[in-house]
Amino acid sequence: MEDSHYLTKVLVVDDERDIRDGCERVLSRLGFEVDTAANGEEGLAALEKEPSAIVLLDLKMPGLDGMEVLRRLRESYPEVLVIIVTGFATVETAIEAMKLGAYDFITKPFKPDELRLTVARAAEHQRVKEERDRLWVERERGLWAITTEKSRLKTVINSMAEGVLITDRELRILLCNPAFIRLIGLAQDCAVGTCLDQVAALTPLHEMARQLSQDQSRPQAITKEVFVDKPRATYLRASINTIAGEGGEALGLVTLLQDVTDMKELERKKSEFVAMVTHELRAPLAAVDTQFEVVLKGLAGELTDKQRHLLSRMRKRLGGTLELINDLLDLSRMEARTFVQEKKMVGINPIIREAAEMMEAEVEEKGLTLALYLAPDLPQILVDPQSIREVVVNLLSNAVRYTPAEGLIQVSSGFDAGYVHFTVADTGIGIPKEDLDKIFDRFYRVKSEKTRNVIGTGLGLPIVEAIVKDHLGFVRVASEPDKGTVFRVMLPAVS
Ligand code: ADP
C-alpha cells in the first residue's frame, strides 16, 4: 500500500510554507512524488515543465487568483485532477470551484489523515481512468490488428464471396476484401485509414454508417438496398452491424455487401407474370359479370325465381373471384414498382372523406353507422393520394364486412410526434389474439364460424401495409373478440 502511489505526482500550490512542507511530508510518506509552488504563476510554470497527475491548489494566494489558476489548469491540462484547498470562510468559493471542474476540496486547517484520504481517492480515480483508457487503446488495437498482413482472419475475409468492409469508430477503413471492391465498383484497393466520406463511391454506406454510429439508442444494425451503376447496374443489399467490445461499447462497424440483382430480376419477372395472368383473366370475367347483370335484370327474357336465385349466387361467386384478381393485380404492380405513384402535398382529411363517401352504400346496406371525427389544422403529408385512399377504403371495407348489423364504425384523424395518423375503429367481431400478427400476411384469413360467410381474399391488409411502408409510415392494430377492432395508420408529416 505504501508504495502503491509510486510515480503518481502531486503538485502543491500554496503560499503558506508550513502547508507546503506539511503536505510534502505526508504525501511523500505515502509514496507520492511531490512538487511544490508558492503561487499560481509558479504552479503553472512547474506543470509546464513536468506534468503532475494531481494538483492541490490554495484558492487564496497573493498574485494570480486561485480561481483563475483553476480556469487555466482546466483549459490547458484537463486530465489533471485539481483538489481545492480553502479556509472555512470560503466554502462557497470552493463550491464555485467545483462547478468549474475541480475534482474535490479540503478545508484548512486539515489533519494529515484527511489529506491522505482525499489525495488517495483522487489517485485511485486517476488510476481507474488510466486503466480504462489503456484497455480501450488495447481493444482498438485489436480491431486494427485485422489490417496486418499476418492476420488469419484477414485471409478468411479476403476469400469470401460477400463484400466485407470493417471500419473503426471514426469510420476509417480498416479492411475491405476484394469482393467488396468489385461489388461497389472501386477502381483500386481502399487505403487503410481512409475515412468513408473521402471516397465518392462509398457515400451511401457512409450515410448509413453515420446514422448507426450517431444513434446509440437504436438497435445496432441497418440493412438497406444500394444501387450502383458502375461497372454495371447492380443492386446490393448492404447490412451494417456494430462490432461491440466486451463492455458493449462500439469498437467499429462491419458492413456486408450482397449482390441481389439476379434475385430482384427474378422477382420482377414473377410479378410481371402474375400481373399479365391476372390482367388476362380479369377482362373475360368482367364481361361475364356484365352479362350476368343483363340476364338478371330480365333483359334477355323473364326468369323463374329458381333461375334468378341460382344466377345471383353464380354472380356473387364471380364477384369474389374478381376481387381476388384485382387484389393480386395491385400486389404484383406494387412489387414490380410500376404502381403509379405521384406523391403530392395533401391533407389527410379530404382523402378520408372521399373514401367514406365511396363506402356509403355498403355501410347503409348493412345497417351500420359511420361517424367521422376529423381533427382540424393537421399538417400536410407527402403521399400518393390514390394509394392512401385505397388504404382507407380497404380498412373501411374490412370494418363493414366484419361488423354485424347496427354496429358503429368511427374514423378519426390527428397529429402526434411528427406523424399524421388516422384510426378506423369498429364494434365488430374482433380478431383473436393468436391471429393478430398474421393478418398482414398474404392470403391469411381468420377462419371461424363468424368469418365463414364473409367473402375476402386475405390480400387487403398486405396491400395496406405495403402502401403505408412505402410512405415510411406504420400500421398498428388492436382488437378484442366480440368487442371490435381498431386499425391506426401513421404517416410522417412534412415539417
Ligand atoms: P380479407 O379480404 O380476408 O378481409 P384482409 O387482408 O383485409 O383480407 O384481412 C385479413 C383478415 O383479417 C380477414 O380475413 C379477417 O379475418 C381479419 N380482419 C381484418 N379486418 C378486420 C376487422 N375490422 N374486424 C375483424 N377482423 C378483421
XYZ file of C-alpha atoms and ligand atoms in Angstrom:
522
model
C 0.000 0.000 0.000
C 2.823 2.343 0.966
C 4.364 2.412 -2.474
C 1.161 1.968 -4.477
C 1.196 5.659 -5.361
C 4.730 5.437 -6.587
C 5.133 7.566 -9.703
C 1.872 9.469 -9.117
C 2.980 13.060 -8.977
C 1.278 15.682 -6.840
C 1.887 19.417 -7.125
C 1.107 21.503 -4.033
C 0.398 25.171 -4.844
C 0.107 27.198 -1.630
C 1.602 30.459 -0.403
C 1.972 29.160 3.184
C 5.259 27.429 3.575
C 4.037 25.309 6.545
C 1.240 23.848 4.469
C 3.570 23.093 1.549
C 6.055 21.353 3.796
C 3.366 19.502 5.751
C 1.724 18.201 2.568
C 5.047 17.169 1.104
C 5.933 15.218 4.233
C 2.605 13.380 4.496
C 2.288 12.607 0.809
C 5.884 11.504 0.202
C 5.466 9.037 3.015
C 2.529 7.580 1.084
C 4.753 7.088 -1.925
C 3.682 10.116 -3.966
C 6.241 12.186 -5.780
C 5.656 15.746 -4.558
C 6.489 19.083 -6.142
C 5.636 22.466 -4.606
C 4.944 26.016 -5.795
C 4.424 29.161 -3.729
C 1.932 30.876 -6.056
C -0.206 30.424 -9.187
C 2.411 31.515 -11.703
C 4.998 29.188 -10.228
C 2.482 26.365 -10.207
C 1.615 26.773 -13.874
C 5.302 27.015 -14.773
C 6.033 23.810 -12.827
C 3.272 21.977 -14.655
C 4.543 23.134 -17.975
C 7.976 21.796 -17.158
C 6.783 18.467 -15.852
C 3.216 17.141 -15.673
C 1.541 16.138 -12.408
C -1.496 13.896 -12.040
C -2.952 15.785 -9.087
C -2.731 19.460 -8.062
C -3.539 20.702 -4.556
C -4.487 24.320 -5.134
C -4.897 27.029 -2.498
C -7.617 29.432 -3.574
C -6.396 32.439 -1.614
C -2.952 33.418 -2.716
C -1.312 36.734 -3.488
C -0.739 37.375 -7.213
C -2.689 35.267 -9.702
C -6.108 34.467 -8.212
C -6.608 30.770 -7.351
C -9.831 30.647 -9.345
C -8.010 31.958 -12.397
C -5.284 29.350 -11.936
C -8.011 26.694 -11.813
C -9.549 28.009 -15.018
C -6.207 27.876 -16.821
C -5.472 24.439 -15.438
C -8.778 23.072 -16.701
C -8.157 24.597 -20.081
C -4.563 23.522 -20.628
C -4.418 20.340 -18.539
C -7.925 18.845 -18.494
C -6.526 15.475 -17.415
C -5.129 16.833 -14.137
C -7.308 16.383 -11.030
C -7.447 19.588 -9.002
C -8.122 19.475 -5.244
C -9.007 22.904 -3.884
C -7.537 23.915 -0.528
C -9.613 26.558 1.186
C -10.346 28.223 4.544
C -13.676 27.728 6.331
C -14.840 31.165 5.304
C -14.590 30.339 1.634
C -16.549 27.117 1.355
C -18.872 28.836 -1.075
C -15.931 29.661 -3.270
C -14.931 26.032 -3.084
C -18.346 25.049 -4.386
C -17.918 27.563 -7.172
C -14.566 25.943 -7.921
C -16.196 22.500 -8.099
C -18.553 23.887 -10.692
C -15.526 24.995 -12.681
C -14.358 21.399 -12.734
C -12.258 20.979 -9.569
C -12.302 17.310 -8.515
C -12.583 17.749 -4.736
C -11.874 20.195 -1.933
C -10.341 20.126 1.504
C -10.784 22.853 4.150
C -7.992 24.384 6.200
C -6.891 23.535 8.776
C -6.886 19.821 7.861
C -5.465 16.803 9.653
C -2.846 14.617 7.893
C -5.392 11.778 7.672
C -7.870 13.991 5.870
C -5.215 14.945 3.362
C -4.167 11.332 2.884
C -7.724 10.212 2.263
C -8.553 12.989 -0.196
C -5.389 12.623 -2.259
C -5.519 8.824 -2.197
C -9.061 8.945 -3.534
C -8.037 11.261 -6.361
C -5.106 8.970 -7.155
C -7.429 5.957 -7.284
C -9.722 7.863 -9.619
C -6.771 8.618 -11.916
C -5.656 5.010 -11.799
C -9.085 3.670 -12.807
C -9.316 6.202 -15.610
C -5.861 5.322 -16.919
C -6.732 1.649 -16.785
C -9.896 2.309 -18.765
C -8.001 4.295 -21.388
C -5.346 1.603 -21.618
C -7.969 -1.125 -22.140
C -9.666 0.995 -24.738
C -6.484 1.521 -26.720
C -5.747 -2.188 -26.491
C -9.165 -3.132 -27.870
C -8.923 -0.664 -30.666
C -5.504 -2.038 -31.430
C -7.156 -5.473 -31.549
C -9.520 -4.275 -34.244
C -6.677 -2.665 -36.137
C -4.726 -5.940 -35.958
C -7.060 -7.205 -38.684
C -5.316 -4.864 -41.079
C -1.938 -6.529 -40.681
C -0.758 -8.957 -43.314
C -0.408 -11.810 -40.878
C -3.973 -11.775 -39.518
C -5.592 -15.153 -40.207
C -8.995 -13.530 -40.043
C -7.975 -11.264 -42.885
C -7.160 -14.276 -45.076
C -10.601 -15.734 -44.386
C -12.388 -12.462 -45.084
C -10.457 -11.928 -48.287
C -11.657 -15.232 -49.699
C -15.359 -14.554 -49.037
C -17.828 -14.093 -51.887
C -19.683 -11.368 -49.987
C -18.201 -7.916 -49.764
C -16.834 -7.133 -46.317
C -15.790 -3.738 -45.023
C -14.546 -3.130 -41.493
C -14.296 0.388 -40.118
C -13.289 1.801 -36.744
C -15.310 4.193 -34.601
C -14.242 7.187 -36.649
C -15.475 5.416 -39.805
C -11.923 4.884 -41.051
C -11.354 1.855 -43.250
C -9.521 -0.998 -41.545
C -10.208 -3.663 -44.115
C -12.161 -4.224 -47.293
C -11.962 -7.507 -49.161
C -11.624 -7.943 -52.952
C -15.348 -8.833 -53.278
C -16.261 -5.517 -51.665
C -14.040 -3.569 -54.057
C -15.536 -5.393 -57.031
C -19.159 -5.056 -55.912
C -19.048 -1.404 -55.044
C -17.122 -0.685 -58.272
C -13.948 0.808 -56.838
C -11.022 1.170 -59.197
C -8.496 0.012 -56.614
C -7.944 -1.143 -53.066
C -9.057 1.334 -50.385
C -6.179 2.550 -48.305
C -6.308 1.598 -44.644
C -7.143 4.659 -42.552
C -9.170 6.434 -45.262
C -12.432 7.808 -43.921
C -15.600 6.569 -45.691
C -16.588 10.106 -46.687
C -13.372 10.572 -48.665
C -14.393 8.065 -51.344
C -17.333 9.099 -53.569
C -18.473 5.517 -54.272
C -18.831 4.901 -50.546
C -21.177 7.850 -49.893
C -24.346 5.746 -49.416
C -22.512 3.464 -46.978
C -21.076 6.474 -45.161
C -24.607 7.837 -44.693
C -25.779 4.535 -43.219
C -22.720 4.144 -41.016
C -23.041 7.687 -39.682
C -26.672 7.074 -38.839
C -25.682 3.947 -36.947
C -22.743 5.420 -35.057
C -24.693 8.545 -34.110
C -27.793 6.877 -32.858
C -26.643 4.764 -29.919
C -30.185 4.234 -28.651
C -31.413 2.205 -31.628
C -30.741 -1.431 -32.429
C -27.218 -1.518 -33.710
C -27.754 -2.688 -37.286
C -29.113 -1.280 -40.523
C -29.910 -3.039 -43.793
C -30.636 -1.159 -46.970
C -30.587 -1.681 -50.677
C -27.929 0.294 -52.507
C -27.863 0.757 -56.254
C -24.560 1.145 -58.099
C -24.386 1.779 -61.815
C -20.682 1.119 -62.313
C -19.217 -1.070 -63.708
C -22.753 -2.403 -64.400
C -26.183 -1.770 -62.898
C -26.180 -3.715 -59.645
C -28.491 -3.890 -56.643
C -26.600 -4.502 -53.436
C -28.025 -5.368 -50.063
C -25.826 -3.631 -47.503
C -26.060 -4.659 -43.844
C -24.074 -2.681 -41.325
C -23.584 -4.059 -37.825
C -21.837 -2.658 -34.802
C -18.790 -4.532 -33.526
C -19.291 -4.478 -29.780
C -16.487 -4.723 -27.229
C -16.744 -6.784 -24.044
C -18.445 -3.936 -22.208
C -20.974 -3.474 -25.021
C -19.221 -0.356 -26.307
C -18.975 0.146 -30.067
C -15.478 -0.622 -31.349
C -16.314 -0.207 -35.007
C -18.624 -1.360 -37.779
C -18.724 -4.299 -40.140
C -20.517 -3.919 -43.465
C -21.633 -6.890 -45.530
C -22.490 -6.489 -49.225
C -24.532 -8.982 -51.219
C -25.368 -8.768 -54.878
C -29.171 -9.135 -55.115
C -29.530 -8.069 -58.754
C -30.447 -11.541 -60.058
C -32.914 -12.094 -57.231
C -34.592 -8.794 -57.932
C -34.763 -9.557 -61.614
C -36.402 -12.915 -60.880
C -38.897 -11.268 -58.561
C -39.664 -8.658 -61.181
C -40.304 -11.362 -63.789
C -42.550 -13.227 -61.378
C -44.556 -10.106 -60.600
C -44.823 -9.304 -64.279
C -46.090 -12.793 -64.962
C -48.717 -12.592 -62.219
C -49.720 -9.152 -63.487
C -50.094 -10.488 -67.012
C -52.130 -13.553 -65.999
C -54.436 -11.622 -63.686
C -54.916 -8.938 -66.281
C -55.822 -11.514 -68.906
C -58.255 -13.195 -66.501
C -59.938 -10.014 -65.444
C -61.226 -8.883 -68.836
C -63.290 -12.017 -69.720
C -64.574 -12.389 -66.144
C -65.666 -8.746 -66.064
C -67.504 -9.349 -69.340
C -69.241 -12.398 -67.868
C -70.241 -10.275 -64.857
C -71.864 -7.682 -67.129
C -73.745 -10.428 -68.959
C -74.984 -11.820 -65.651
C -76.311 -8.369 -64.856
C -78.127 -8.177 -68.187
C -79.714 -11.581 -67.685
C -80.608 -10.890 -64.039
C -82.325 -7.643 -64.977
C -84.564 -9.698 -67.237
C -83.321 -8.057 -70.421
C -82.870 -11.467 -72.031
C -86.306 -12.695 -71.129
C -88.233 -13.477 -67.947
C -86.507 -15.652 -65.323
C -88.105 -18.052 -62.924
C -87.339 -17.467 -59.219
C -85.179 -20.545 -59.120
C -83.163 -19.376 -62.150
C -82.745 -15.907 -60.619
C -81.590 -17.404 -57.321
C -79.022 -19.640 -58.998
C -77.746 -16.884 -61.268
C -77.416 -14.486 -58.287
C -75.289 -16.989 -56.436
C -73.114 -17.525 -59.501
C -72.648 -13.802 -59.833
C -71.665 -13.473 -56.171
C -69.009 -16.167 -56.534
C -67.772 -14.468 -59.650
C -67.584 -11.171 -57.699
C -65.313 -12.827 -55.133
C -63.028 -14.108 -57.874
C -62.869 -10.693 -59.493
C -61.937 -9.167 -56.150
C -59.107 -11.644 -55.734
C -57.877 -10.832 -59.217
C -57.975 -7.113 -58.528
C -56.041 -7.546 -55.295
C -53.441 -9.742 -56.985
C -53.047 -7.171 -59.694
C -52.488 -4.430 -57.118
C -49.963 -6.501 -55.234
C -47.969 -7.541 -58.264
C -47.916 -3.968 -59.509
C -46.654 -2.819 -56.163
C -43.927 -5.437 -56.150
C -42.885 -4.527 -59.655
C -42.825 -0.889 -58.535
C -44.850 0.122 -61.519
C -47.543 1.244 -59.134
C -48.447 4.700 -60.332
C -47.100 6.874 -57.632
C -47.422 10.569 -57.770
C -46.639 11.961 -54.393
C -48.233 15.295 -53.598
C -48.593 17.542 -50.570
C -52.117 16.930 -49.339
C -54.220 16.866 -46.202
C -55.429 13.514 -44.880
C -58.999 14.650 -44.088
C -60.218 15.094 -47.696
C -58.875 11.620 -48.526
C -60.772 10.122 -45.582
C -63.985 11.935 -46.591
C -63.664 10.669 -50.164
C -63.106 7.087 -49.017
C -66.058 7.326 -46.619
C -68.274 8.525 -49.459
C -67.203 5.583 -51.605
C -68.239 3.197 -48.813
C -71.568 4.902 -48.034
C -73.771 2.445 -49.959
C -72.237 -0.640 -48.299
C -72.488 0.943 -44.845
C -76.163 1.672 -45.380
C -76.923 -1.693 -46.916
C -75.554 -3.426 -43.809
C -77.404 -1.151 -41.383
C -74.240 0.300 -39.851
C -73.402 3.810 -38.673
C -70.271 5.547 -39.916
C -69.020 8.567 -37.953
C -66.054 10.798 -38.791
C -64.087 12.772 -36.182
C -61.509 14.658 -38.191
C -59.063 16.973 -36.419
C -58.763 20.435 -37.984
C -55.459 22.094 -38.999
C -53.460 18.883 -39.481
C -50.022 19.194 -41.101
C -49.862 18.101 -44.726
C -48.354 14.812 -45.839
C -46.388 13.959 -48.964
C -48.250 10.955 -50.355
C -49.752 9.363 -53.408
C -53.389 10.308 -52.627
C -54.827 7.430 -54.639
C -52.817 4.825 -52.742
C -53.666 6.340 -49.363
C -57.348 6.423 -50.328
C -57.038 2.734 -51.116
C -55.642 2.178 -47.616
C -58.636 3.923 -46.036
C -61.101 2.093 -48.313
C -59.537 -1.297 -47.511
C -59.724 -0.660 -43.767
C -63.281 0.656 -44.034
C -64.326 -2.249 -46.194
C -62.947 -4.679 -43.572
C -64.763 -2.793 -40.813
C -68.023 -3.048 -42.771
C -67.590 -6.714 -43.640
C -66.581 -7.830 -40.147
C -69.151 -5.802 -38.181
C -72.677 -7.177 -37.693
C -75.741 -5.003 -38.368
C -76.347 -1.993 -36.095
C -72.634 -1.712 -35.400
C -70.675 1.505 -35.329
C -67.622 2.464 -37.382
C -65.647 5.517 -36.299
C -62.902 7.148 -38.285
C -60.752 9.815 -36.654
C -57.618 11.718 -37.586
C -54.951 13.524 -35.572
C -51.313 14.517 -35.256
C -48.735 13.298 -32.781
C -44.930 13.244 -32.549
C -44.323 14.168 -36.175
C -46.889 11.720 -37.554
C -50.313 12.411 -39.008
C -52.473 9.476 -38.053
C -55.934 8.143 -38.724
C -57.874 5.427 -36.984
C -60.636 3.118 -38.188
C -62.467 1.590 -35.236
C -65.385 -0.830 -35.415
C -67.644 -2.655 -32.959
C -67.419 -5.885 -34.941
C -66.424 -9.496 -34.386
C -62.810 -8.644 -33.489
C -59.716 -10.719 -34.180
C -58.456 -13.495 -31.861
C -55.116 -12.682 -30.242
C -53.310 -15.580 -31.910
C -54.268 -14.297 -35.372
C -53.303 -10.662 -34.824
C -49.720 -10.926 -36.041
C -50.690 -12.992 -39.084
C -53.422 -10.870 -40.623
C -50.866 -8.828 -42.582
C -49.555 -11.998 -44.273
C -50.695 -12.562 -47.830
C -53.825 -14.700 -48.182
C -54.193 -15.051 -44.413
C -57.803 -15.065 -43.257
C -59.131 -15.800 -39.797
C -61.125 -18.997 -40.002
C -64.143 -19.108 -37.731
C -67.886 -19.514 -37.710
C -68.250 -15.725 -37.892
C -65.965 -15.201 -40.885
C -67.213 -18.193 -42.865
C -69.738 -16.243 -44.863
C -67.606 -13.165 -45.457
C -66.079 -13.089 -48.893
C -62.463 -11.973 -48.950
C -59.053 -12.722 -50.367
C -56.646 -12.134 -47.492
C -54.870 -9.536 -49.593
C -56.437 -6.315 -48.277
C -54.168 -5.865 -45.274
C -50.902 -6.850 -47.037
C -51.739 -4.149 -49.574
C -52.446 -1.657 -46.785
C -49.133 -2.488 -45.132
C -47.131 -2.296 -48.362
C -48.550 1.132 -49.243
C -48.022 2.526 -45.742
C -44.443 1.191 -45.604
C -43.791 2.744 -48.974
C -44.736 6.068 -47.391
C -42.385 5.437 -44.434
C -45.332 5.017 -42.079
C -46.668 2.372 -39.679
C -49.890 0.382 -39.235
C -50.969 -0.761 -35.790
C -53.881 -2.967 -34.826
C -55.651 -3.661 -31.558
C -58.616 -5.960 -31.247
C -60.786 -7.845 -28.843
C -63.081 -10.676 -29.985
C -66.748 -9.628 -29.985
C -65.858 -6.079 -28.910
C -64.255 -4.666 -32.039
C -61.087 -3.788 -33.876
C -59.019 -0.617 -34.216
C -56.538 -0.010 -37.021
C -54.271 3.021 -36.802
C -52.124 4.273 -39.665
C -49.313 6.776 -39.029
C -47.723 8.756 -41.824
C -44.767 11.117 -41.377
C -45.806 14.773 -41.582
C -43.755 17.150 -43.682
C -42.279 19.846 -41.472
P -59.844 -10.195 -46.319
O -60.054 -9.993 -47.758
O -59.956 -11.609 -45.896
O -60.664 -9.281 -45.474
P -57.572 -8.767 -45.256
O -56.134 -8.926 -45.578
O -58.177 -7.448 -45.459
O -58.309 -9.857 -46.108
O -57.790 -9.198 -43.755
C -57.215 -10.395 -43.271
C -58.069 -10.985 -42.162
O -58.035 -10.132 -41.030
C -59.518 -11.087 -42.513
O -59.782 -12.282 -43.205
C -60.188 -11.012 -41.168
O -60.212 -12.302 -40.595
C -59.282 -10.149 -40.359
N -59.790 -8.761 -40.268
C -59.348 -7.680 -40.960
N -60.018 -6.568 -40.589
C -60.878 -6.924 -39.623
C -61.843 -6.211 -38.809
N -62.026 -4.897 -38.937
N -62.541 -6.942 -37.893
C -62.332 -8.266 -37.757
N -61.461 -8.985 -38.480
C -60.725 -8.332 -39.406
